[in-house]
Amino acid sequence: MKTEKQVETAANAEKRPFGIRDSLAYAAGDLGCNMSFALKGTMALFWTQVMGMGLWYSLLLIIVQVWDAINDPLIGSMVDADKRKYKRNKFLQYIWVGSIGLIVGGACCFLPFPSAPVWAKFIIFIAGYVIWDAFYTVANVPYGSLLSLISDKPADRASLSAWRSIGSMIGNMLPMVILPMIIYNADETLNGNMVFVAALIMGVLGFICFQFMIRNTTIRVDTEIRCNEDQPKFNVFEAMGNFVKNRPAVGATLAAMGMFVGMQGAATAVSVVFQIYFKNTAISGVVQLFAMIPIVVFTPLARKMVVKYGKKELSVVGAICSIIGGLGLFIITPDNTGLDLLIYIVCQLVYSLGLGIYSTVSWAMMGDAIDYNEWKTGKREEGIVYSLHSFFRKLAQGIGPAVALVIMNSLGYVNNAVDPVTGEAFIDVTLLSFDVAVNLRWLVAVLFLVAAVMQFVGLALIYNLDKKTMDKMNAELAARRVAE
């Protein structure tokens, strides 16, 4: 009679080999996430220019991060502690639940009621954000954890990470290119009703992407914890302590926070720069799409380059490229000539080259950080490790835009215009001076450079899984699993 271990080994051997189907499915998952998440860059514009919240928005954004602080680790630890049997896999089951909520979750953040009292706007924003963030976390935390379970081979993980970057890129490209053409009025002002409709459509598209991923994902790494009387109960505080001592997780998290300081913190400033500095919102999406070219070029090379050079080594080179591009953004020509836009585009290309190198391996680095936690502590805690990583990423995504908006206001972004019909205050970008536009152009350069420096510190100085250490860790973990 076969033992339980022999039955599991035979079952794993029957699973289909890793291939392009896995990569496409994993890419579809991040495409689904970004169908909801990509609109977050529009949130500051919506709540300041349509809903007239001004500095109140910065305060509200910081307040909802308290929910993030509870939400991410809570759901991550809940996933780790869940020992129930599911038809497919517990991670896929949680993703399925989250994908349903995200159909309307994103739209809840863009309910267009500009004439509502201030207290009502507070409730609309906080309730909408909490609903969206809860379902996003339920889908995103298990999704991120899946990478370490689909395959334990470095090359396969590099492929998954690279394809996730493609899914993320497409998920950002579609809103980036299409939204500016449909959510702005002819006078470059924002149309709140169209933002709400766009959010609903993107929620449905995200649900479709998640369903494709769920139906085409195969789990190959057996990490199930068997319950017995000697099995210690999951301890969330111990798991958090392990995360703090996990250098790869901390380094990768700092780098990701830096990336989002640039992407999300500068997003509002970039949008306003194209509104009042370059005076061309329609082209903003095309310019940002053009900056994605380096990511597209590097992605097919990621798998071979990771095998040859290592993820840490490649990502550090990418961070250096981003620093060079960030420094170039400080070159501003007088009177906003066509040359200025050309310089901006070229520097964005250089910056994005570095970002592309890092982003294609970033998720594989977190998968390795999960393995590192098991290597050092003997415990696999996918949910809590990834959820804390996700928490700090979302902290950067929230605090970054909030701080950027406060700085923008100090530079003259707020002008307290009043709607002659409703009497409501709002921000009229047509009244902003060119001097304000120039100041915001400088702010964009500062934010991108700070982001690149944070990436370099996290990847070069803290993250410690170089190619040699990775080989040692994988060999020892493989030996442990065979012996079990």
Tab-separated table of C-alpha atoms in Angstrom:
chain	number	residue	atom	x	y	z
A	1	MET	CA	0.000	0.000	0.000
A	2	LYS	CA	1.381	3.412	-0.979
A	3	THR	CA	2.127	5.989	1.686
A	4	GLU	CA	0.569	9.485	1.573
A	5	LYS	CA	3.946	10.900	0.478
A	6	GLN	CA	4.220	8.411	-2.405
A	7	VAL	CA	0.701	9.234	-3.575
A	8	GLU	CA	1.518	12.965	-3.572
A	9	THR	CA	4.793	12.391	-5.445
A	10	ALA	CA	2.967	10.392	-8.127
A	11	ALA	CA	0.285	13.093	-8.415
A	12	ASN	CA	2.891	15.812	-8.842
A	13	ALA	CA	4.656	13.789	-11.529
A	14	GLU	CA	1.420	13.664	-13.551
A	15	LYS	CA	1.070	17.454	-13.658
A	16	ARG	CA	1.768	19.008	-17.015
A	17	PRO	CA	5.253	20.460	-17.538
A	18	PHE	CA	5.775	24.186	-17.054
A	19	GLY	CA	5.208	26.084	-20.291
A	20	ILE	CA	3.883	29.186	-22.015
A	21	ARG	CA	0.360	28.427	-20.783
A	22	ASP	CA	1.505	29.058	-17.205
A	23	SER	CA	3.192	32.312	-18.175
A	24	LEU	CA	0.156	33.604	-20.078
A	25	ALA	CA	-2.148	32.681	-17.201
A	26	TYR	CA	0.053	34.445	-14.660
A	27	ALA	CA	0.291	37.515	-16.894
A	28	ALA	CA	-3.511	37.584	-17.121
A	29	GLY	CA	-3.690	37.719	-13.328
A	30	ASP	CA	-1.693	40.935	-13.093
A	31	LEU	CA	-3.594	42.327	-16.057
A	32	GLY	CA	-6.748	41.716	-14.019
A	33	CYS	CA	-5.243	43.437	-10.960
A	34	ASN	CA	-4.161	46.443	-12.992
A	35	MET	CA	-7.498	46.806	-14.719
A	36	SER	CA	-8.650	47.897	-11.259
A	37	PHE	CA	-5.450	49.403	-9.888
A	38	ALA	CA	-4.435	51.556	-12.882
A	39	LEU	CA	-7.223	54.042	-12.169
A	40	LYS	CA	-5.684	54.864	-8.790
A	41	GLY	CA	-3.443	57.356	-10.588
A	42	THR	CA	-6.599	59.212	-11.653
A	43	MET	CA	-8.010	59.264	-8.130
A	44	ALA	CA	-6.187	62.426	-7.041
A	45	LEU	CA	-7.335	64.299	-10.156
A	46	PHE	CA	-10.936	63.108	-9.678
A	47	TRP	CA	-11.144	64.080	-6.009
A	48	THR	CA	-9.438	67.450	-6.424
A	49	GLN	CA	-10.712	68.601	-9.811
A	50	VAL	CA	-14.178	66.985	-9.901
A	51	MET	CA	-15.113	66.527	-6.252
A	52	GLY	CA	-13.334	69.701	-5.087
A	53	MET	CA	-11.613	68.183	-2.043
A	54	GLY	CA	-8.224	69.942	-2.374
A	55	LEU	CA	-6.032	69.331	0.664
A	56	TRP	CA	-8.784	67.280	2.290
A	57	TYR	CA	-7.946	64.549	-0.213
A	58	SER	CA	-4.389	64.262	1.113
A	59	LEU	CA	-5.707	63.838	4.634
A	60	LEU	CA	-8.293	61.246	3.584
A	61	LEU	CA	-5.703	59.269	1.618
A	62	ILE	CA	-3.488	59.002	4.686
A	63	ILE	CA	-6.473	57.967	6.842
A	64	VAL	CA	-7.391	55.041	4.583
A	65	GLN	CA	-3.830	53.738	4.852
A	66	VAL	CA	-4.758	52.780	8.423
A	67	TRP	CA	-7.202	50.340	6.827
A	68	ASP	CA	-4.349	49.081	4.627
A	69	ALA	CA	-2.244	48.499	7.735
A	70	ILE	CA	-4.985	46.223	9.118
A	71	ASN	CA	-6.213	44.808	5.835
A	72	ASP	CA	-3.084	43.393	4.155
A	73	PRO	CA	-1.414	41.481	7.031
A	74	LEU	CA	-4.839	40.357	8.293
A	75	ILE	CA	-5.778	38.773	4.985
A	76	GLY	CA	-2.251	37.422	4.451
A	77	SER	CA	-2.243	35.700	7.841
A	78	MET	CA	-5.790	34.465	7.227
A	79	VAL	CA	-4.675	32.795	4.003
A	80	ASP	CA	-1.635	31.213	5.696
A	81	ALA	CA	-3.738	29.928	8.609
A	82	ASP	CA	-6.420	28.470	6.301
A	83	LYS	CA	-5.881	24.681	6.189
A	84	ARG	CA	-9.147	23.767	4.485
A	85	LYS	CA	-9.141	21.665	1.331
A	86	TYR	CA	-10.235	23.415	-1.861
A	87	LYS	CA	-11.058	21.918	-5.240
A	88	ARG	CA	-8.253	23.789	-7.002
A	89	ASN	CA	-6.080	25.543	-4.437
A	90	LYS	CA	-6.798	27.928	-1.555
A	91	PHE	CA	-4.927	30.771	-3.257
A	92	LEU	CA	-6.984	30.392	-6.434
A	93	GLN	CA	-10.185	30.274	-4.372
A	94	TYR	CA	-9.393	33.574	-2.666
A	95	ILE	CA	-8.527	35.139	-6.028
A	96	TRP	CA	-11.902	34.034	-7.402
A	97	VAL	CA	-13.732	35.755	-4.525
A	98	GLY	CA	-11.674	38.934	-4.901
A	99	SER	CA	-12.245	39.101	-8.660
A	100	ILE	CA	-16.023	39.234	-8.164
A	101	GLY	CA	-15.794	42.136	-5.718
A	102	LEU	CA	-13.479	44.091	-8.011
A	103	ILE	CA	-16.152	44.249	-10.704
A	104	VAL	CA	-17.692	47.170	-8.824
A	105	GLY	CA	-14.983	47.839	-6.208
A	106	GLY	CA	-12.985	50.227	-8.400
A	107	ALA	CA	-16.077	52.171	-9.471
A	108	CYS	CA	-16.952	52.780	-5.797
A	109	CYS	CA	-13.932	55.121	-5.630
A	110	PHE	CA	-15.308	57.322	-8.421
A	111	LEU	CA	-18.926	58.010	-7.514
A	112	PRO	CA	-19.491	61.426	-9.156
A	113	PHE	CA	-21.409	63.562	-6.650
A	114	PRO	CA	-19.583	66.924	-6.741
A	115	SER	CA	-22.525	68.783	-5.173
A	116	ALA	CA	-22.684	66.537	-2.100
A	117	PRO	CA	-21.847	68.080	1.303
A	118	VAL	CA	-18.239	67.744	2.452
A	119	TRP	CA	-19.159	65.208	5.145
A	120	ALA	CA	-20.908	63.072	2.510
A	121	LYS	CA	-17.829	63.221	0.289
A	122	PHE	CA	-15.755	61.981	3.209
A	123	ILE	CA	-18.059	58.980	3.587
A	124	ILE	CA	-18.151	58.293	-0.167
A	125	PHE	CA	-14.372	58.320	-0.421
A	126	ILE	CA	-13.593	56.260	2.683
A	127	ALA	CA	-16.348	53.677	2.070
A	128	GLY	CA	-15.462	53.358	-1.602
A	129	TYR	CA	-11.762	52.979	-0.913
A	130	VAL	CA	-12.299	50.417	1.868
A	131	ILE	CA	-14.550	48.274	-0.363
A	132	TRP	CA	-12.121	48.438	-3.281
A	133	ASP	CA	-9.026	47.818	-1.154
A	134	ALA	CA	-10.541	44.819	0.644
A	135	PHE	CA	-11.407	42.979	-2.562
A	136	TYR	CA	-8.146	44.025	-4.214
A	137	THR	CA	-6.160	42.543	-1.324
A	138	VAL	CA	-8.207	39.327	-1.309
A	139	ALA	CA	-7.249	38.852	-4.973
A	140	ASN	CA	-3.756	40.348	-5.056
A	141	VAL	CA	-2.063	38.833	-1.988
A	142	PRO	CA	-2.816	35.200	-2.962
A	143	TYR	CA	-1.959	36.030	-6.574
A	144	GLY	CA	1.500	37.240	-5.611
A	145	SER	CA	2.049	34.181	-3.420
A	146	LEU	CA	1.256	31.839	-6.324
A	147	LEU	CA	4.537	32.516	-8.118
A	148	SER	CA	6.522	30.454	-5.603
A	149	LEU	CA	4.048	27.561	-5.953
A	150	ILE	CA	3.749	27.287	-9.737
A	151	SER	CA	7.395	26.231	-10.024
A	152	ASP	CA	10.496	26.118	-7.842
A	153	LYS	CA	12.933	26.464	-10.766
A	154	PRO	CA	14.733	29.856	-11.035
A	155	ALA	CA	14.321	30.032	-14.824
A	156	ASP	CA	10.574	29.290	-14.596
A	157	ARG	CA	10.141	31.913	-11.898
A	158	ALA	CA	12.030	34.420	-14.027
A	159	SER	CA	9.592	33.689	-16.865
A	160	LEU	CA	6.587	34.114	-14.579
A	161	SER	CA	7.967	37.380	-13.232
A	162	ALA	CA	8.721	38.663	-16.742
A	163	TRP	CA	5.279	37.729	-18.009
A	164	ARG	CA	3.692	39.268	-14.933
A	165	SER	CA	5.463	42.468	-15.929
A	166	ILE	CA	3.913	42.150	-19.379
A	167	GLY	CA	0.473	41.720	-17.825
A	168	SER	CA	1.103	44.714	-15.584
A	169	MET	CA	2.394	46.746	-18.511
A	170	ILE	CA	-0.652	46.011	-20.657
A	171	GLY	CA	-2.899	46.702	-17.681
A	172	ASN	CA	-1.273	50.106	-17.318
A	173	MET	CA	-0.990	50.811	-21.043
A	174	LEU	CA	-4.685	50.439	-21.861
A	175	PRO	CA	-5.860	53.042	-19.316
A	176	MET	CA	-2.768	55.161	-19.979
A	177	VAL	CA	-3.483	55.477	-23.700
A	178	ILE	CA	-7.275	55.268	-23.825
A	179	LEU	CA	-8.363	57.126	-20.674
A	180	PRO	CA	-6.867	60.539	-21.569
A	181	MET	CA	-8.863	60.416	-24.806
A	182	ILE	CA	-12.224	59.769	-23.100
A	183	ILE	CA	-12.168	61.244	-19.577
A	184	TYR	CA	-11.132	64.800	-20.477
A	185	ASN	CA	-13.380	67.484	-21.881
A	186	ALA	CA	-12.375	69.654	-24.842
A	187	ASP	CA	-10.935	72.317	-22.490
A	188	GLU	CA	-8.606	69.727	-20.814
A	189	THR	CA	-10.818	69.476	-17.686
A	190	LEU	CA	-11.732	66.091	-16.189
A	191	ASN	CA	-15.153	64.510	-16.843
A	192	GLY	CA	-16.137	62.741	-13.619
A	193	ASN	CA	-19.038	60.752	-15.136
A	194	MET	CA	-16.744	59.218	-17.765
A	195	VAL	CA	-14.207	58.237	-15.097
A	196	PHE	CA	-16.946	56.327	-13.252
A	197	VAL	CA	-18.065	54.525	-16.433
A	198	ALA	CA	-14.472	53.649	-17.283
A	199	ALA	CA	-13.973	52.157	-13.799
A	200	LEU	CA	-17.002	49.872	-14.250
A	201	ILE	CA	-15.805	48.659	-17.647
A	202	MET	CA	-12.312	47.966	-16.314
A	203	GLY	CA	-13.778	45.977	-13.403
A	204	VAL	CA	-15.547	43.646	-15.841
A	205	LEU	CA	-12.400	43.252	-17.955
A	206	GLY	CA	-10.405	42.470	-14.816
A	207	PHE	CA	-12.880	39.743	-13.816
A	208	ILE	CA	-12.501	38.083	-17.232
A	209	CYS	CA	-8.710	38.128	-16.909
A	210	PHE	CA	-8.828	36.547	-13.440
A	211	GLN	CA	-11.101	33.740	-14.645
A	212	PHE	CA	-8.679	32.914	-17.456
A	213	MET	CA	-5.820	32.778	-14.954
A	214	ILE	CA	-7.683	30.562	-12.475
A	215	ARG	CA	-8.598	28.023	-15.148
A	216	ASN	CA	-5.064	27.773	-16.533
A	217	THR	CA	-2.877	27.734	-13.403
A	218	THR	CA	-1.176	24.527	-12.205
A	219	ILE	CA	0.372	24.250	-8.722
A	220	ARG	CA	3.563	22.149	-8.787
A	221	VAL	CA	5.280	22.967	-5.489
A	222	ASP	CA	3.820	21.009	-2.588
A	223	THR	CA	4.040	23.229	0.485
A	224	GLU	CA	0.908	22.112	2.301
A	225	ILE	CA	1.336	21.980	6.087
A	226	ARG	CA	-0.151	18.812	7.519
A	227	CYS	CA	-2.163	19.275	10.681
A	228	ASN	CA	-1.245	17.153	13.711
A	229	GLU	CA	-1.130	17.576	17.455
A	230	ASP	CA	2.544	18.594	17.386
A	231	GLN	CA	2.016	21.229	14.671
A	232	PRO	CA	2.418	24.707	16.237
A	233	LYS	CA	-0.367	27.156	15.527
A	234	PHE	CA	0.284	29.964	13.087
A	235	ASN	CA	1.584	33.030	14.945
A	236	VAL	CA	1.083	36.263	13.008
A	237	PHE	CA	3.464	38.266	15.238
A	238	GLU	CA	6.214	35.693	14.847
A	239	ALA	CA	5.638	35.743	11.087
A	240	MET	CA	5.952	39.553	11.035
A	241	GLY	CA	9.185	39.283	13.017
A	242	ASN	CA	10.488	36.803	10.467
A	243	PHE	CA	9.646	39.271	7.690
A	244	VAL	CA	11.685	42.049	9.337
A	245	LYS	CA	14.675	39.696	9.584
A	246	ASN	CA	14.209	38.567	5.970
A	247	ARG	CA	16.758	40.747	4.140
A	248	PRO	CA	15.625	39.780	0.617
A	249	ALA	CA	12.010	40.611	1.493
A	250	VAL	CA	12.972	43.950	3.077
A	251	GLY	CA	15.283	44.901	0.191
A	252	ALA	CA	12.764	43.947	-2.491
A	253	THR	CA	10.038	45.804	-0.591
A	254	LEU	CA	12.076	49.017	-0.327
A	255	ALA	CA	12.813	48.822	-4.054
A	256	ALA	CA	9.119	48.313	-4.828
A	257	MET	CA	8.210	51.256	-2.601
A	258	GLY	CA	10.675	53.358	-4.553
A	259	MET	CA	9.146	52.230	-7.826
A	260	PHE	CA	5.689	53.275	-6.658
A	261	VAL	CA	6.896	56.609	-5.310
A	262	GLY	CA	7.879	57.301	-8.912
A	263	MET	CA	4.876	55.705	-10.611
A	264	GLN	CA	2.089	56.752	-8.241
A	265	GLY	CA	3.594	59.724	-6.422
A	266	ALA	CA	4.481	61.433	-9.676
A	267	ALA	CA	1.344	60.309	-11.531
A	268	THR	CA	-0.782	63.279	-10.457
A	269	ALA	CA	2.038	65.754	-11.075
A	270	VAL	CA	2.726	64.232	-14.515
A	271	SER	CA	-0.958	64.495	-15.460
A	272	VAL	CA	-1.073	68.155	-14.455
A	273	VAL	CA	2.227	68.843	-16.251
A	274	PHE	CA	0.669	67.592	-19.485
A	275	GLN	CA	-2.429	69.663	-18.743
A	276	ILE	CA	-0.722	73.016	-18.125
A	277	TYR	CA	2.973	72.664	-19.129
A	278	PHE	CA	2.944	70.682	-22.358
A	279	LYS	CA	-0.764	71.607	-22.818
A	280	ASN	CA	-1.570	68.270	-24.446
A	281	THR	CA	-3.354	65.643	-22.326
A	282	ALA	CA	-4.181	63.488	-25.351
A	283	ILE	CA	-0.498	62.812	-26.030
A	284	SER	CA	0.345	62.033	-22.396
A	285	GLY	CA	-0.740	58.410	-22.716
A	286	VAL	CA	1.209	57.983	-25.944
A	287	VAL	CA	4.367	59.395	-24.336
A	288	GLN	CA	4.025	57.054	-21.371
A	289	LEU	CA	3.321	54.171	-23.755
A	290	PHE	CA	6.497	55.043	-25.662
A	291	ALA	CA	8.386	54.800	-22.369
A	292	MET	CA	7.233	51.170	-22.080
A	293	ILE	CA	9.327	50.130	-25.101
A	294	PRO	CA	12.410	49.155	-23.023
A	295	ILE	CA	10.261	46.848	-20.880
A	296	VAL	CA	8.907	45.125	-24.003
A	297	VAL	CA	12.412	44.746	-25.423
A	298	PHE	CA	13.942	43.328	-22.241
A	299	THR	CA	11.173	40.888	-21.263
A	300	PRO	CA	12.010	38.128	-23.821
A	301	LEU	CA	15.650	38.249	-22.663
A	302	ALA	CA	14.896	38.027	-18.943
A	303	ARG	CA	14.895	34.226	-18.585
A	304	LYS	CA	18.311	33.663	-20.203
A	305	MET	CA	19.902	36.678	-18.533
A	306	VAL	CA	18.700	35.596	-15.084
A	307	VAL	CA	20.224	32.148	-15.569
A	308	LYS	CA	23.508	33.692	-16.693
A	309	TYR	CA	23.869	36.708	-14.405
A	310	GLY	CA	21.342	36.431	-11.555
A	311	LYS	CA	18.303	38.518	-10.559
A	312	LYS	CA	20.032	40.736	-8.006
A	313	GLU	CA	22.858	41.573	-10.374
A	314	LEU	CA	20.503	42.513	-13.215
A	315	SER	CA	18.190	44.587	-11.034
A	316	VAL	CA	21.089	46.663	-9.656
A	317	VAL	CA	22.107	47.549	-13.216
A	318	GLY	CA	18.508	48.557	-13.841
A	319	ALA	CA	18.465	50.831	-10.779
A	320	ILE	CA	21.601	52.604	-12.030
A	321	CYS	CA	19.940	53.199	-15.422
A	322	SER	CA	16.919	54.694	-13.666
A	323	ILE	CA	19.135	57.039	-11.641
A	324	ILE	CA	20.740	58.284	-14.879
A	325	GLY	CA	17.298	58.825	-16.453
A	326	GLY	CA	16.038	60.580	-13.321
A	327	LEU	CA	18.983	62.977	-13.364
A	328	GLY	CA	18.296	63.727	-17.041
A	329	LEU	CA	14.750	64.840	-16.220
A	330	PHE	CA	16.242	67.889	-14.495
A	331	ILE	CA	17.247	69.245	-17.927
A	332	ILE	CA	14.523	71.782	-18.702
A	333	THR	CA	14.748	74.209	-21.628
A	334	PRO	CA	13.494	77.819	-21.290
A	335	ASP	CA	9.935	78.638	-22.381
A	336	ASN	CA	8.879	75.011	-22.916
A	337	THR	CA	10.150	74.464	-26.464
A	338	GLY	CA	9.589	71.297	-28.478
A	339	LEU	CA	13.097	70.284	-27.452
A	340	ASP	CA	11.938	70.125	-23.840
A	341	LEU	CA	9.331	67.466	-24.657
A	342	LEU	CA	11.940	65.524	-26.651
A	343	ILE	CA	14.374	65.586	-23.706
A	344	TYR	CA	11.561	64.458	-21.404
A	345	ILE	CA	10.748	61.503	-23.674
A	346	VAL	CA	14.392	60.417	-24.032
A	347	CYS	CA	14.992	60.571	-20.286
A	348	GLN	CA	11.783	58.636	-19.689
A	349	LEU	CA	13.098	55.961	-22.057
A	350	VAL	CA	16.363	55.651	-20.112
A	351	TYR	CA	14.490	55.629	-16.812
A	352	SER	CA	12.073	53.004	-18.100
A	353	LEU	CA	14.940	50.828	-19.334
A	354	GLY	CA	16.127	50.506	-15.747
A	355	LEU	CA	12.591	50.053	-14.483
A	356	GLY	CA	11.981	47.394	-17.120
A	357	ILE	CA	15.047	45.409	-16.077
A	358	TYR	CA	13.958	45.510	-12.439
A	359	SER	CA	10.224	44.958	-12.949
A	360	THR	CA	10.690	41.816	-15.048
A	361	VAL	CA	12.476	40.078	-12.150
A	362	SER	CA	10.903	41.856	-9.174
A	363	TRP	CA	8.183	39.278	-8.544
A	364	ALA	CA	10.619	36.393	-8.896
A	365	MET	CA	12.747	38.126	-6.250
A	366	MET	CA	9.791	38.054	-3.857
A	367	GLY	CA	9.272	34.378	-4.635
A	368	ASP	CA	12.902	33.840	-3.671
A	369	ALA	CA	12.359	35.879	-0.500
A	370	ILE	CA	9.546	33.487	0.472
A	371	ASP	CA	11.953	30.584	-0.040
A	372	TYR	CA	14.556	32.461	2.009
A	373	ASN	CA	12.075	32.654	4.889
A	374	GLU	CA	11.631	28.869	4.728
A	375	TRP	CA	15.411	28.361	4.434
A	376	LYS	CA	16.137	30.371	7.575
A	377	THR	CA	13.101	29.557	9.744
A	378	GLY	CA	11.883	26.209	8.424
A	379	LYS	CA	8.406	27.673	7.797
A	380	ARG	CA	6.671	28.675	4.589
A	381	GLU	CA	4.607	31.800	5.178
A	382	GLU	CA	3.680	32.875	1.656
A	383	GLY	CA	0.619	34.855	2.657
A	384	ILE	CA	2.123	36.972	5.436
A	385	VAL	CA	5.431	37.594	3.613
A	386	TYR	CA	3.684	38.722	0.463
A	387	SER	CA	0.950	40.625	2.306
A	388	LEU	CA	3.505	42.679	4.261
A	389	HIS	CA	5.338	43.333	1.009
A	390	SER	CA	1.993	44.371	-0.494
A	391	PHE	CA	1.214	46.558	2.536
A	392	PHE	CA	4.413	48.589	2.183
A	393	ARG	CA	3.910	48.855	-1.563
A	394	LYS	CA	0.417	50.211	-1.002
A	395	LEU	CA	1.741	52.505	1.707
A	396	ALA	CA	4.031	54.033	-0.912
A	397	GLN	CA	1.122	54.136	-3.351
A	398	GLY	CA	-0.955	56.082	-0.820
A	399	ILE	CA	1.592	58.216	1.001
A	400	GLY	CA	3.467	59.040	-2.221
A	401	PRO	CA	0.524	60.755	-3.971
A	402	ALA	CA	-0.609	62.368	-0.697
A	403	VAL	CA	2.803	63.935	-0.036
A	404	ALA	CA	3.162	64.858	-3.713
A	405	LEU	CA	-0.224	66.576	-3.624
A	406	VAL	CA	0.734	68.563	-0.504
A	407	ILE	CA	3.922	69.704	-2.274
A	408	MET	CA	1.918	70.525	-5.415
A	409	ASN	CA	-0.441	72.661	-3.361
A	410	SER	CA	2.516	74.535	-1.839
A	411	LEU	CA	3.727	75.171	-5.401
A	412	GLY	CA	0.416	76.788	-6.380
A	413	TYR	CA	-1.717	73.863	-7.623
A	414	VAL	CA	-4.755	74.848	-5.495
A	415	ASN	CA	-6.577	77.961	-6.751
A	416	ASN	CA	-9.985	77.556	-5.035
A	417	ALA	CA	-12.084	78.283	-8.105
A	418	VAL	CA	-15.861	78.336	-7.528
A	419	ASP	CA	-18.502	76.790	-9.779
A	420	PRO	CA	-20.889	79.681	-10.659
A	421	VAL	CA	-23.878	77.313	-10.764
A	422	THR	CA	-23.389	75.100	-7.691
A	423	GLY	CA	-21.124	77.408	-5.687
A	424	GLU	CA	-18.798	74.460	-5.008
A	425	ALA	CA	-15.022	74.979	-4.827
A	426	PHE	CA	-12.821	73.043	-7.226
A	427	ILE	CA	-9.404	73.246	-8.933
A	428	ASP	CA	-9.538	74.885	-12.356
A	429	VAL	CA	-6.355	73.949	-14.219
A	430	THR	CA	-7.038	76.616	-16.848
A	431	LEU	CA	-6.293	79.272	-14.187
A	432	LEU	CA	-2.868	77.882	-13.215
A	433	SER	CA	0.098	79.996	-14.298
A	434	PHE	CA	3.064	78.791	-16.353
A	435	ASP	CA	5.326	79.334	-13.317
A	436	VAL	CA	3.262	76.743	-11.445
A	437	ALA	CA	3.639	74.397	-14.413
A	438	VAL	CA	7.425	74.767	-14.348
A	439	ASN	CA	7.524	74.049	-10.608
A	440	LEU	CA	5.510	70.882	-11.138
A	441	ARG	CA	7.866	69.886	-13.949
A	442	TRP	CA	10.762	70.102	-11.433
A	443	LEU	CA	8.730	68.104	-8.919
A	444	VAL	CA	8.298	65.257	-11.422
A	445	ALA	CA	12.082	65.063	-11.840
A	446	VAL	CA	12.640	65.003	-8.061
A	447	LEU	CA	10.087	62.234	-7.482
A	448	PHE	CA	11.515	60.010	-10.212
A	449	LEU	CA	15.076	60.451	-8.943
A	450	VAL	CA	14.113	59.692	-5.331
A	451	ALA	CA	12.341	56.543	-6.554
A	452	ALA	CA	15.439	55.362	-8.445
A	453	VAL	CA	17.723	55.941	-5.452
A	454	MET	CA	15.359	53.947	-3.198
A	455	GLN	CA	15.479	51.079	-5.686
A	456	PHE	CA	19.276	51.114	-5.733
A	457	VAL	CA	19.533	51.063	-1.925
A	458	GLY	CA	17.026	48.216	-1.605
A	459	LEU	CA	18.522	46.069	-4.341
A	460	ALA	CA	22.252	46.753	-4.080
A	461	LEU	CA	22.708	47.256	-0.336
A	462	ILE	CA	19.965	45.246	1.404
A	463	TYR	CA	18.827	42.403	-0.886
A	464	ASN	CA	21.418	39.660	-0.339
A	465	LEU	CA	20.384	36.811	-2.641
A	466	ASP	CA	23.035	37.009	-5.336
A	467	LYS	CA	23.449	34.181	-7.850
A	468	LYS	CA	25.868	32.193	-5.662
A	469	THR	CA	23.662	32.402	-2.558
A	470	MET	CA	20.592	31.484	-4.609
A	471	ASP	CA	22.238	28.280	-5.821
A	472	LYS	CA	23.150	27.322	-2.246
A	473	MET	CA	19.657	28.077	-0.903
A	474	ASN	CA	17.870	26.144	-3.647
A	475	ALA	CA	20.133	23.113	-3.204
A	476	GLU	CA	19.570	22.975	0.573
A	477	LEU	CA	15.796	23.454	0.271
A	478	ALA	CA	15.591	20.706	-2.360
A	479	ALA	CA	17.498	18.347	-0.088
A	480	ARG	CA	15.155	19.106	2.825
A	481	ARG	CA	12.034	18.448	0.758
A	482	VAL	CA	13.352	15.118	-0.514
A	483	ALA	CA	14.163	14.067	3.048
A	484	GLU	CA	10.657	14.883	4.357
